[in-house]
Coordinates of C-alpha atoms in Angstrom, one line a residue:
Chain A
M226 CA 0.5 -107.9 147.8
A227 CA -2.9 -106.3 148.2
I228 CA -5.8 -108.5 149.0
M229 CA -8.2 -108.7 146.1
Y230 CA -12.0 -109.2 146.1
A231 CA -14.2 -110.3 143.3
L232 CA -17.4 -108.4 142.9
K233 CA -20.2 -109.8 140.8
S234 CA -22.6 -107.4 139.1
S235 CA -26.3 -108.2 138.7
D236 CA -25.6 -109.1 135.0
N237 CA -22.9 -111.6 136.1
E238 CA -19.8 -109.6 135.3
I239 CA -16.8 -110.1 137.6
F240 CA -14.8 -107.1 138.8
E241 CA -11.4 -107.8 140.6
V242 CA -10.9 -105.0 143.2
E243 CA -8.3 -104.2 145.9
Q244 CA -9.7 -104.5 149.4
K245 CA -8.7 -100.9 150.2
V246 CA -10.6 -99.5 147.3
I247 CA -13.8 -101.4 148.0
E248 CA -13.7 -100.9 151.7
Q249 CA -14.9 -97.4 151.2
S250 CA -18.3 -99.0 150.8
E251 CA -19.7 -99.5 154.3
T252 CA -21.9 -102.3 153.1
I253 CA -19.0 -104.3 151.7
K254 CA -16.7 -103.5 154.5
K255 CA -19.3 -104.9 156.9
M256 CA -19.6 -108.1 154.8
I257 CA -15.8 -108.5 154.9
E258 CA -15.6 -108.0 158.6
D259 CA -18.5 -110.5 159.2
G260 CA -16.6 -113.0 157.1
A261 CA -19.5 -113.1 154.6
A262 CA -17.3 -112.1 151.7
T263 CA -15.8 -115.4 150.5
G264 CA -15.4 -116.0 146.8
E265 CA -17.5 -113.7 144.6
I266 CA -19.6 -111.0 146.3
P267 CA -22.9 -110.7 144.5
L268 CA -24.2 -107.1 144.2
Q269 CA -27.6 -105.8 143.0
V270 CA -25.8 -103.3 140.7
S271 CA -25.5 -103.5 136.9
S272 CA -22.0 -103.8 135.4
K273 CA -22.2 -100.4 133.8
T274 CA -23.1 -98.7 137.1
L275 CA -20.6 -100.8 139.1
A276 CA -17.8 -99.7 136.7
K277 CA -18.6 -96.1 137.5
V278 CA -18.7 -96.7 141.2
L279 CA -15.3 -98.3 141.1
E280 CA -13.9 -95.5 139.0
W281 CA -15.0 -93.1 141.8
C282 CA -13.6 -95.3 144.5
K283 CA -10.2 -95.7 142.8
Q284 CA -9.9 -92.0 142.4
R285 CA -10.7 -91.4 146.0
Q286 CA -8.3 -94.2 147.1
H287 CA -5.5 -92.7 144.9
K288 CA -6.0 -89.3 146.7
T289 CA -5.8 -90.7 150.3
V290 CA -2.7 -92.9 149.6
E291 CA -0.8 -90.0 148.1
N292 CA -1.6 -87.8 151.1
E293 CA -0.3 -90.5 153.5
N294 CA 3.0 -90.7 151.7
D295 CA 3.6 -87.0 151.7
D296 CA 5.9 -85.3 154.2
N297 CA 5.1 -81.8 155.3
K298 CA 7.6 -80.1 153.0
G299 CA 6.0 -78.6 150.0
K300 CA 2.8 -80.3 150.9
R301 CA 0.7 -77.2 150.5
K302 CA 1.7 -76.6 146.9
K303 CA 1.3 -80.3 146.1
E304 CA -2.1 -80.3 147.8
R305 CA -3.2 -77.4 145.7
D306 CA -2.1 -79.0 142.5
E307 CA -3.8 -82.2 143.6
D308 CA -7.0 -80.3 144.4
D309 CA -7.0 -78.9 141.0
D310 CA -6.5 -82.3 139.5
I311 CA -9.3 -83.7 141.5
K312 CA -11.6 -80.8 140.6
E313 CA -10.8 -81.4 137.0
W314 CA -11.5 -85.1 137.3
E315 CA -14.7 -84.5 139.3
N316 CA -15.9 -82.0 136.6
K317 CA -15.4 -84.6 133.9
F318 CA -17.1 -87.2 136.0
S319 CA -20.1 -85.0 136.6
D320 CA -20.3 -83.8 133.0
E321 CA -20.6 -87.4 131.9
L322 CA -23.4 -88.0 134.4
K323 CA -25.3 -84.9 133.5
A324 CA -25.4 -86.0 129.9
D325 CA -26.8 -89.4 130.8
K326 CA -29.4 -89.1 133.6
D327 CA -30.2 -92.8 133.6
V328 CA -26.7 -93.6 134.7
L329 CA -26.8 -90.7 137.2
F330 CA -29.9 -92.1 138.9
D331 CA -28.6 -95.7 138.8
L332 CA -25.4 -94.5 140.4
L333 CA -27.4 -92.6 143.0
L334 CA -29.2 -95.8 143.9
A335 CA -26.0 -97.8 144.0
S336 CA -24.2 -95.3 146.2
N337 CA -27.1 -95.5 148.6
Y338 CA -27.2 -99.3 148.5
L339 CA -23.4 -99.7 148.9
D340 CA -23.4 -97.0 151.6
L341 CA -20.7 -94.7 150.0
P342 CA -21.4 -91.4 151.8
A343 CA -18.9 -89.3 149.8
L344 CA -20.3 -90.4 146.5
L345 CA -23.9 -90.1 147.6
S346 CA -23.2 -86.6 148.8
F347 CA -21.4 -85.7 145.6
L348 CA -24.3 -87.0 143.5
C349 CA -27.0 -85.4 145.6
Q350 CA -25.2 -82.0 145.2
L351 CA -25.1 -82.6 141.5
V352 CA -28.8 -83.4 141.3
A353 CA -29.6 -80.4 143.6
D354 CA -27.7 -78.1 141.2
M355 CA -29.6 -79.5 138.2
V356 CA -32.9 -79.2 140.1
A357 CA -32.5 -75.7 141.4
G358 CA -34.6 -73.0 139.7
K359 CA -36.9 -75.5 137.9
M360 CA -40.7 -75.5 137.8
P361 CA -42.7 -78.3 139.5
E362 CA -43.7 -79.8 136.1
E363 CA -40.1 -80.1 135.0
I364 CA -39.2 -81.8 138.4
R365 CA -42.0 -84.3 137.9
R366 CA -40.7 -85.2 134.5
M367 CA -37.1 -85.4 135.8
F368 CA -37.9 -87.7 138.7
N369 CA -40.8 -89.5 137.0
I370 CA -43.2 -88.4 139.7
E371 CA -47.0 -88.5 139.3
N372 CA -48.9 -85.4 140.2
D373 CA -51.3 -86.6 142.9
F374 CA -52.8 -83.3 143.7
T375 CA -56.2 -82.4 142.4
P376 CA -56.1 -79.3 140.1
E377 CA -57.9 -77.3 142.9
E378 CA -55.2 -78.4 145.5
E379 CA -52.4 -77.5 143.2
K380 CA -54.0 -74.1 142.4
A381 CA -54.3 -73.4 146.1
I382 CA -50.6 -74.1 146.8
T383 CA -49.6 -72.0 143.8
A384 CA -51.8 -69.1 145.0
E385 CA -50.6 -69.4 148.6
H386 CA -46.9 -68.9 147.6
G387 CA -47.3 -67.0 144.4
W388 CA -44.0 -65.2 144.9
A389 CA -42.1 -68.4 144.8
F390 CA -43.4 -69.2 141.3
Q391 CA -42.2 -66.0 139.8
P392 CA -38.7 -65.9 138.4
Chain B
M99 CA -36.6 -90.9 130.4
S100 CA -39.3 -93.3 131.5
S101 CA -36.7 -95.7 132.8
I102 CA -35.8 -93.4 135.7
P103 CA -36.1 -95.4 138.8
Y104 CA -38.0 -94.6 141.9
L105 CA -35.7 -92.9 144.4
P106 CA -35.9 -94.0 148.0
I107 CA -37.1 -91.3 150.4
E108 CA -33.7 -91.0 152.1
V109 CA -32.1 -90.1 148.8
I110 CA -34.8 -87.5 148.0
L111 CA -34.1 -86.0 151.5
H112 CA -30.4 -85.7 150.7
I113 CA -31.2 -83.8 147.5
L114 CA -33.9 -81.5 149.0
V115 CA -31.9 -80.5 152.0
R116 CA -29.4 -78.9 149.6
L117 CA -31.9 -76.7 147.9
P118 CA -32.6 -73.0 148.6
V119 CA -35.8 -72.0 150.4
K120 CA -37.5 -70.5 147.3
D121 CA -37.1 -73.7 145.3
L122 CA -38.4 -75.8 148.2
I123 CA -41.6 -73.6 148.6
R124 CA -42.2 -74.1 144.8
Y125 CA -41.6 -77.9 145.1
T126 CA -44.3 -78.3 147.8
S127 CA -46.6 -78.5 144.7
V128 CA -44.7 -81.4 143.0
C129 CA -46.5 -84.2 144.8
K130 CA -48.0 -85.0 148.2
Q131 CA -44.9 -86.9 149.3
W132 CA -42.6 -83.9 148.6
R133 CA -45.0 -81.5 150.3
C134 CA -45.1 -83.7 153.3
I135 CA -41.2 -83.9 153.5
I136 CA -40.6 -80.2 152.9
T137 CA -43.2 -79.0 155.5
N138 CA -42.1 -81.5 158.2
P139 CA -40.6 -79.7 161.2
Q140 CA -37.8 -82.2 161.4
F141 CA -36.9 -81.5 157.7
I142 CA -37.1 -77.7 158.4
S143 CA -34.6 -78.1 161.2
T144 CA -32.3 -80.4 159.2
H145 CA -32.4 -78.1 156.2
L146 CA -31.4 -75.1 158.4
D147 CA -28.6 -77.1 160.1
Y148 CA -27.2 -78.2 156.7
H149 CA -27.0 -74.6 155.4
V150 CA -25.6 -73.2 158.7
H151 CA -22.8 -75.7 158.6
T152 CA -22.0 -75.7 154.9
S153 CA -22.5 -72.1 153.8
D154 CA -21.4 -68.7 155.0
G155 CA -24.8 -67.2 155.3
Y156 CA -25.5 -63.6 154.4
L157 CA -24.6 -60.3 156.0
L158 CA -27.8 -58.6 157.1
Q159 CA -27.8 -54.8 157.5
L160 CA -30.4 -52.7 159.2
K161 CA -31.1 -49.3 157.6
L162 CA -33.7 -46.7 157.7
R163 CA -35.2 -45.4 154.5
K164 CA -35.2 -41.6 154.0
P165 CA -37.4 -39.7 154.6
S166 CA -40.0 -42.2 155.7
G167 CA -37.9 -43.7 158.4
Q168 CA -39.1 -47.2 157.3
T169 CA -36.8 -50.0 158.3
F170 CA -35.3 -52.2 155.6
F171 CA -32.7 -54.9 155.5
P172 CA -30.2 -55.2 152.6
V173 CA -28.8 -58.7 152.5
L174 CA -25.2 -59.1 151.2
N175 CA -23.0 -61.9 150.2
H176 CA -20.6 -62.5 153.1
K177 CA -17.4 -62.7 151.1
T178 CA -17.9 -60.2 148.3
Y179 CA -20.4 -57.8 150.0
V180 CA -22.4 -57.7 146.8
E181 CA -26.1 -57.1 147.5
H182 CA -28.2 -60.2 147.2
S183 CA -31.6 -58.9 148.0
V184 CA -33.4 -56.4 150.1
F185 CA -36.1 -57.2 152.8
D186 CA -38.5 -54.3 153.3
V187 CA -40.4 -54.7 156.5
P188 CA -43.9 -55.3 155.2
F189 CA -45.7 -54.1 158.3
S190 CA -45.6 -50.9 160.3
S191 CA -44.5 -50.2 163.8
E192 CA -46.8 -49.1 166.5
E193 CA -44.2 -46.7 167.8
R194 CA -41.9 -44.7 165.8
S195 CA -39.6 -47.4 164.7
F196 CA -38.6 -51.0 165.4
R197 CA -35.7 -52.0 167.6
F198 CA -33.7 -54.7 165.9
G199 CA -33.4 -57.7 168.2
G200 CA -31.2 -59.8 165.9
S201 CA -31.5 -62.6 163.5
I202 CA -31.5 -66.3 164.3
N203 CA -32.4 -69.4 162.2
G204 CA -33.8 -67.3 159.3
L205 CA -35.9 -65.2 161.5
I206 CA -35.5 -61.4 162.0
I207 CA -36.6 -60.4 165.5
L208 CA -38.0 -56.9 165.8
V209 CA -39.1 -55.3 169.1
D210 CA -41.6 -52.5 169.4
G211 CA -42.3 -51.6 173.1
G212 CA -44.0 -54.7 174.5
T213 CA -44.6 -56.3 171.1
I214 CA -42.2 -58.8 169.6
Y215 CA -42.3 -59.6 165.9
L216 CA -40.8 -62.9 164.6
W217 CA -40.5 -62.4 160.9
N218 CA -39.2 -64.9 158.3
P219 CA -38.7 -62.5 155.3
V220 CA -37.8 -65.3 152.8
I221 CA -41.1 -67.2 153.2
W222 CA -43.2 -64.1 154.1
K223 CA -44.3 -65.3 157.4
L224 CA -44.9 -63.2 160.5
K225 CA -45.8 -64.0 164.1
I226 CA -46.7 -61.2 166.5
L227 CA -46.2 -61.7 170.2
R228 CA -48.1 -59.2 172.3
G229 CA -48.9 -61.1 175.4
S230 CA -47.1 -60.9 178.7
C231 CA -47.5 -62.4 182.2
F232 CA -47.2 -58.9 183.7
S233 CA -49.7 -56.1 183.7
N234 CA -49.4 -53.3 181.3
R235 CA -48.7 -50.9 184.1
S236 CA -45.6 -52.9 185.3
R237 CA -44.4 -53.0 181.8
V238 CA -44.7 -49.3 181.4
H239 CA -43.0 -48.7 184.7
A240 CA -40.1 -51.0 183.9
A241 CA -37.3 -48.7 182.9
H242 CA -35.4 -51.6 181.4
I243 CA -36.6 -54.4 179.2
T244 CA -34.1 -56.9 178.1
I245 CA -34.7 -59.8 175.8
G246 CA -32.8 -62.9 174.7
F247 CA -33.8 -65.6 172.3
G248 CA -32.7 -68.9 170.8
F249 CA -33.4 -72.6 170.4
G250 CA -33.2 -75.0 173.3
E251 CA -30.5 -77.6 172.7
K252 CA -32.6 -80.7 173.7
T253 CA -36.1 -79.5 173.0
D254 CA -35.3 -77.5 169.8
D255 CA -38.1 -75.2 171.0
F256 CA -37.7 -71.5 170.1
K257 CA -37.8 -69.4 173.3
I258 CA -37.6 -65.8 174.2
V259 CA -36.8 -64.6 177.7
R260 CA -37.8 -61.1 178.8
I261 CA -36.4 -59.4 181.9
L262 CA -38.1 -56.3 183.2
Y263 CA -36.7 -54.1 186.0
C264 CA -36.8 -50.6 187.4
G265 CA -33.9 -48.4 188.3
C266 CA -30.6 -47.8 186.8
P267 CA -28.0 -50.6 187.1
S268 CA -25.1 -48.2 187.2
V269 CA -26.3 -46.3 190.3
Q270 CA -24.5 -48.0 193.1
S271 CA -26.4 -47.0 196.2
R272 CA -29.9 -47.7 194.9
K273 CA -31.6 -50.7 196.3
K274 CA -33.3 -52.6 193.6
E275 CA -36.5 -54.5 193.3
P276 CA -36.1 -58.1 192.0
A277 CA -36.4 -58.2 188.2
K278 CA -39.6 -59.7 186.6
I279 CA -38.8 -62.5 184.3
E280 CA -40.9 -64.3 181.7
V281 CA -40.3 -66.9 179.0
Y282 CA -42.1 -67.5 175.8
S283 CA -42.1 -70.9 174.1
L284 CA -43.0 -71.2 170.5
A285 CA -44.1 -74.9 171.0
R286 CA -46.5 -73.9 173.7
N287 CA -47.2 -70.5 172.2
T288 CA -47.5 -68.9 175.7
W289 CA -45.5 -66.7 178.1
R290 CA -44.7 -68.1 181.5
K291 CA -43.4 -66.4 184.7
I292 CA -40.0 -67.5 186.1
R293 CA -39.8 -67.0 189.8
T294 CA -36.2 -66.5 190.7
N295 CA -34.1 -63.7 192.1
V296 CA -31.1 -63.5 189.8
G297 CA -29.3 -60.7 191.7
Y298 CA -28.0 -59.4 188.4
Y299 CA -29.5 -56.9 185.9
P300 CA -28.6 -57.1 182.2
T301 CA -27.2 -53.9 180.9
E302 CA -27.7 -54.9 177.3
K303 CA -31.2 -54.5 175.7
C304 CA -30.8 -57.6 173.7
S305 CA -28.6 -60.7 173.6
D306 CA -26.2 -61.1 170.7
A307 CA -24.7 -64.2 172.3
F308 CA -26.6 -67.4 171.8
L309 CA -24.4 -70.3 172.5
N310 CA -24.7 -73.9 173.9
G311 CA -28.5 -73.5 174.2
A312 CA -28.2 -70.5 176.4
V313 CA -28.4 -66.7 175.9
H314 CA -25.9 -64.4 177.5
W315 CA -25.9 -60.7 178.4
V316 CA -23.5 -58.5 180.2
A317 CA -25.1 -57.8 183.6
S318 CA -24.3 -56.0 186.8
E319 CA -24.9 -56.8 190.4
A320 CA -27.7 -55.2 192.4
G321 CA -26.7 -52.7 195.1
G322 CA -23.4 -52.5 196.8
I323 CA -20.2 -52.5 194.8
I324 CA -21.0 -52.7 191.1
R325 CA -19.6 -55.9 189.7
S326 CA -20.2 -57.0 186.1
V327 CA -20.5 -60.5 184.9
I328 CA -21.9 -62.4 182.0
L329 CA -25.4 -63.6 182.9
S330 CA -26.5 -66.8 181.1
F331 CA -30.0 -68.3 180.7
D332 CA -30.3 -71.9 179.6
L333 CA -33.4 -72.2 177.4
D334 CA -34.0 -75.9 178.2
S335 CA -33.6 -75.8 182.0
E336 CA -34.7 -72.2 182.2
K337 CA -32.0 -71.6 184.8
F338 CA -29.7 -68.6 185.2
G339 CA -25.9 -68.8 185.5
E340 CA -23.1 -66.4 185.8
I341 CA -19.7 -66.3 184.2
G342 CA -16.9 -64.0 185.5
F343 CA -15.2 -61.3 183.5
P344 CA -11.5 -61.6 182.4
K345 CA -9.0 -60.6 185.1
Y346 CA -7.8 -57.6 183.0
Y347 CA -11.1 -56.0 183.9
D348 CA -9.6 -54.5 187.1
D349 CA -7.1 -52.5 185.1
L350 CA -9.8 -51.2 182.8
K351 CA -12.0 -50.1 185.7
K352 CA -10.4 -46.7 185.9
E353 CA -11.7 -45.7 182.6
S354 CA -15.3 -45.7 181.4
H355 CA -16.2 -48.9 179.5
G356 CA -19.0 -50.5 177.7
F357 CA -19.3 -54.2 177.4
S358 CA -21.3 -56.7 175.3
A359 CA -21.4 -60.4 175.1
N360 CA -20.9 -62.1 171.7
V361 CA -19.9 -65.3 170.0
V362 CA -16.7 -65.8 168.1
K363 CA -16.4 -69.1 166.2
G364 CA -18.5 -71.1 168.7
S365 CA -16.9 -69.6 171.8
L366 CA -18.2 -67.0 174.2
A367 CA -16.7 -63.6 173.6
L368 CA -16.7 -60.3 175.4
I369 CA -16.3 -57.0 173.6
A370 CA -15.1 -54.1 175.7
C371 CA -15.1 -50.5 174.5
W372 CA -13.1 -47.7 176.1
I373 CA -15.5 -44.7 176.0
T374 CA -14.5 -41.1 176.1
E375 CA -16.5 -38.3 177.7
A376 CA -17.9 -37.4 174.3
Q377 CA -19.4 -40.9 174.2
L378 CA -17.0 -42.0 171.5
V379 CA -15.0 -45.2 171.5
K380 CA -11.3 -44.8 171.9
G381 CA -10.4 -48.5 171.8
C382 CA -12.0 -51.9 171.5
Y383 CA -10.9 -55.2 173.0
V384 CA -12.2 -58.7 172.2
W385 CA -11.8 -61.6 174.7
V386 CA -12.6 -65.2 173.8
M387 CA -13.4 -67.8 176.4
G388 CA -11.3 -70.9 175.4
E389 CA -13.3 -73.3 177.6
Y390 CA -16.9 -72.4 178.3
G391 CA -17.5 -71.3 181.9
V392 CA -13.8 -71.4 182.8
V393 CA -12.8 -67.8 183.8
N394 CA -9.0 -68.6 183.5
S395 CA -9.5 -69.4 179.9
W396 CA -10.4 -65.8 178.8
N397 CA -7.9 -64.8 176.1
L398 CA -7.5 -61.3 174.7
I399 CA -7.5 -61.9 170.9
Y400 CA -7.9 -58.4 169.6
S401 CA -7.4 -54.8 170.6
I402 CA -7.4 -51.6 168.8
C403 CA -6.6 -48.1 170.3
L404 CA -6.8 -45.0 168.2
E405 CA -5.1 -41.7 168.9
E406 CA -7.7 -39.7 167.2
T407 CA -11.1 -41.1 167.9
T408 CA -12.8 -42.3 164.8
I409 CA -14.8 -45.2 166.1
L410 CA -18.4 -44.7 166.9
R411 CA -19.2 -48.2 168.2
P412 CA -18.6 -51.8 167.7
L413 CA -21.6 -53.3 165.9
A414 CA -21.4 -57.1 165.9
I415 CA -19.4 -60.2 165.2
V416 CA -20.7 -61.7 161.9
N417 CA -19.7 -64.7 159.8
N418 CA -18.1 -66.4 162.9
Y419 CA -15.1 -64.0 163.3
D420 CA -15.6 -60.8 161.4
F421 CA -15.8 -58.0 163.9
V422 CA -17.7 -55.1 162.4
I423 CA -17.0 -51.6 163.8
Q424 CA -18.8 -48.4 162.8
L425 CA -16.8 -45.2 162.4
V426 CA -17.9 -41.7 163.3
D427 CA -18.7 -41.0 159.6
G428 CA -21.0 -44.0 159.5
E429 CA -18.7 -46.1 157.5
L430 CA -18.2 -49.8 158.5
V431 CA -14.9 -51.6 159.0
S432 CA -14.7 -55.3 159.2
C433 CA -11.8 -56.9 161.0
D434 CA -11.0 -60.6 160.5
L435 CA -10.3 -61.7 164.1
E436 CA -8.2 -64.7 162.9
K437 CA -5.9 -62.9 160.6
S438 CA -6.3 -59.4 162.0
V439 CA -7.0 -57.9 158.6
H440 CA -9.1 -54.8 158.4
K441 CA -11.4 -54.1 155.5
Y442 CA -13.6 -51.2 154.7
L443 CA -17.1 -52.3 153.7
D444 CA -18.3 -50.2 150.9
I445 CA -21.9 -50.8 151.7
C446 CA -23.2 -47.6 153.3
K447 CA -24.0 -45.4 150.3
D448 CA -26.9 -43.1 151.1
N449 CA -28.4 -44.6 154.3
V450 CA -26.4 -45.2 157.4
T451 CA -26.3 -48.7 158.7
R452 CA -27.8 -49.1 162.2
D453 CA -26.9 -52.7 162.8
V454 CA -25.6 -55.8 161.2
D455 CA -26.0 -59.6 161.8
T456 CA -25.5 -62.9 160.1
F457 CA -28.5 -64.2 158.2
Y458 CA -29.4 -67.7 157.0
E459 CA -32.4 -68.6 154.8
S460 CA -34.8 -71.0 156.5
L461 CA -38.3 -72.5 156.4
V462 CA -38.8 -71.8 160.2
L463 CA -42.4 -70.5 160.9
Y464 CA -43.6 -72.2 157.7
N465 CA -46.3 -73.9 159.7
E466 CA -47.4 -70.9 161.8
G467 CA -48.0 -67.2 162.0
F468 CA -49.6 -64.9 159.5
R469 CA -48.8 -65.2 155.8
L470 CA -47.9 -61.8 154.3
T471 CA -48.1 -61.2 150.6
P472 CA -45.7 -59.2 148.6
R473 CA -48.5 -57.0 147.4
K474 CA -50.5 -56.2 150.5
H475 CA -48.6 -55.0 153.5
L476 CA -49.9 -56.0 156.9
L477 CA -50.4 -52.7 158.6
V478 CA -50.1 -52.8 162.4
E479 CA -51.1 -49.3 163.3
G480 CA -51.1 -47.7 166.8
G481 CA -54.2 -48.6 168.8
F482 CA -54.6 -52.0 167.4
H483 CA -53.0 -53.6 170.4
L484 CA -55.4 -51.9 172.9
G485 CA -57.3 -54.4 175.1
K486 CA -60.8 -54.9 173.7
R487 CA -59.9 -54.3 170.1
K488 CA -57.1 -56.9 170.1
R489 CA -59.3 -59.9 169.6
S490 CA -61.3 -58.4 166.8
V491 CA -58.1 -57.3 165.0
Y492 CA -56.7 -60.7 165.3
L493 CA -59.8 -62.2 163.8
L494 CA -59.8 -59.6 161.1
L495 CA -56.1 -60.3 160.3
Q496 CA -56.7 -64.0 160.3
K497 CA -59.6 -63.6 157.9
K498 CA -57.7 -61.4 155.6
W499 CA -54.4 -63.2 155.5
R500 CA -55.1 -66.8 156.1

């Protein structure tokens, strides 16, 4: 029987999760090892975001368990099929996130806070792909950044690297 | 979209490090924080490191434009060989043409007599190194000038080592003067003399083998019996070392051979060519050193011998293990050293390729050197480098292009 942990989201929803799944989070793993994880583990993550985080973790867990059970025979073909499955799943996952940027940014913060390197790197690549080729004004809007340059300063930077501002 | 939260700096770093150079240059105008991150030397080096380890880089070719003879660099995708862009050298040579020193960390190094150009073509930056610790006369007298460059492992400082010597390394009886050696550091922006008698003279003009923080050349011993070794120079400690040739070398001695040091997938490699009297290459061999510095770990991984000579010369090892050979008709063949698969590169077209290398985009030199503009070419004409005029020209250039 797998050991289960109860995670409590910031809006007081409880998620029952297997230890193996949640141990991917370095933050929670450390709490478990330190013995600080008794009863419910309170997290500064909303239930909506936490559900997404767990969806990712379960998918990753699924992948590693299957690989462990494989013997070498026919592994290559199986791996290829699996890679296709994972790719498909990841594409669906990222399409959903691209459609809802609020969730994407919340998830980005959660993966950083929970220390999930694989998810963080996946999301950063996703954002980097969305950001590539944009103009500074679009970036400011996207990241909710205030332009703290004076118009003269901004003009000077644009003039300095004019070539980079042309398509 | 107003609910978008403030992202911590470490997350922003993770995102920015994945972006191409052109985007990053544009995003220096997003806000002061982003500008500060992007132009930080630590970020520049992390960004480069990320792309070197996660992407294949590009295949950089060197060609001469007809009839002007101007040097230009087509940049191709490493897998498909589709042209990605072309870098035209936006400045002129003092002599007839530039010698290509190689490419490292996004820089293209061009050598023109005693002048070395460090050029980052993606961000339009140029640094010209004219200085030397040695007098003009001794530089003119030196029949051989060899350079090597790379980044120190501990200091992360870009360094160039230049070795000057007279006489021909292949003439046995000739007693040689010690070589003159100087090292340039980008951090200090100066050349410094190294006082040591190496006892070996590099036979390559430039090092293609930068590995473990050291540059490597094939070199031969001074006087007496000619013995070839790989000479190394550690860019941190600024000390020379020597690495013995593979044992097979004795068998090869009877024939005329040309050697060059290179790197195959993170290991030191030695390319040997079997040269005919007509200066054509009859065969090529590639050895890889399994354990760095251990002579017994040399392993012959590739050899090709042709009945009818069609090879002109081996060019380089690119993309970790693609061995590029040039045929007599100018065409290039790439050989995958892992799978031993040969492939003709249909990239020659009108102009013959002179050299190839691997290229990665980077922000290196962002904080220094001259800024070139795509419209105005920086002309470095003959005579500019002569003594008195040098300073005034520097001032003029700074005024014009800063």
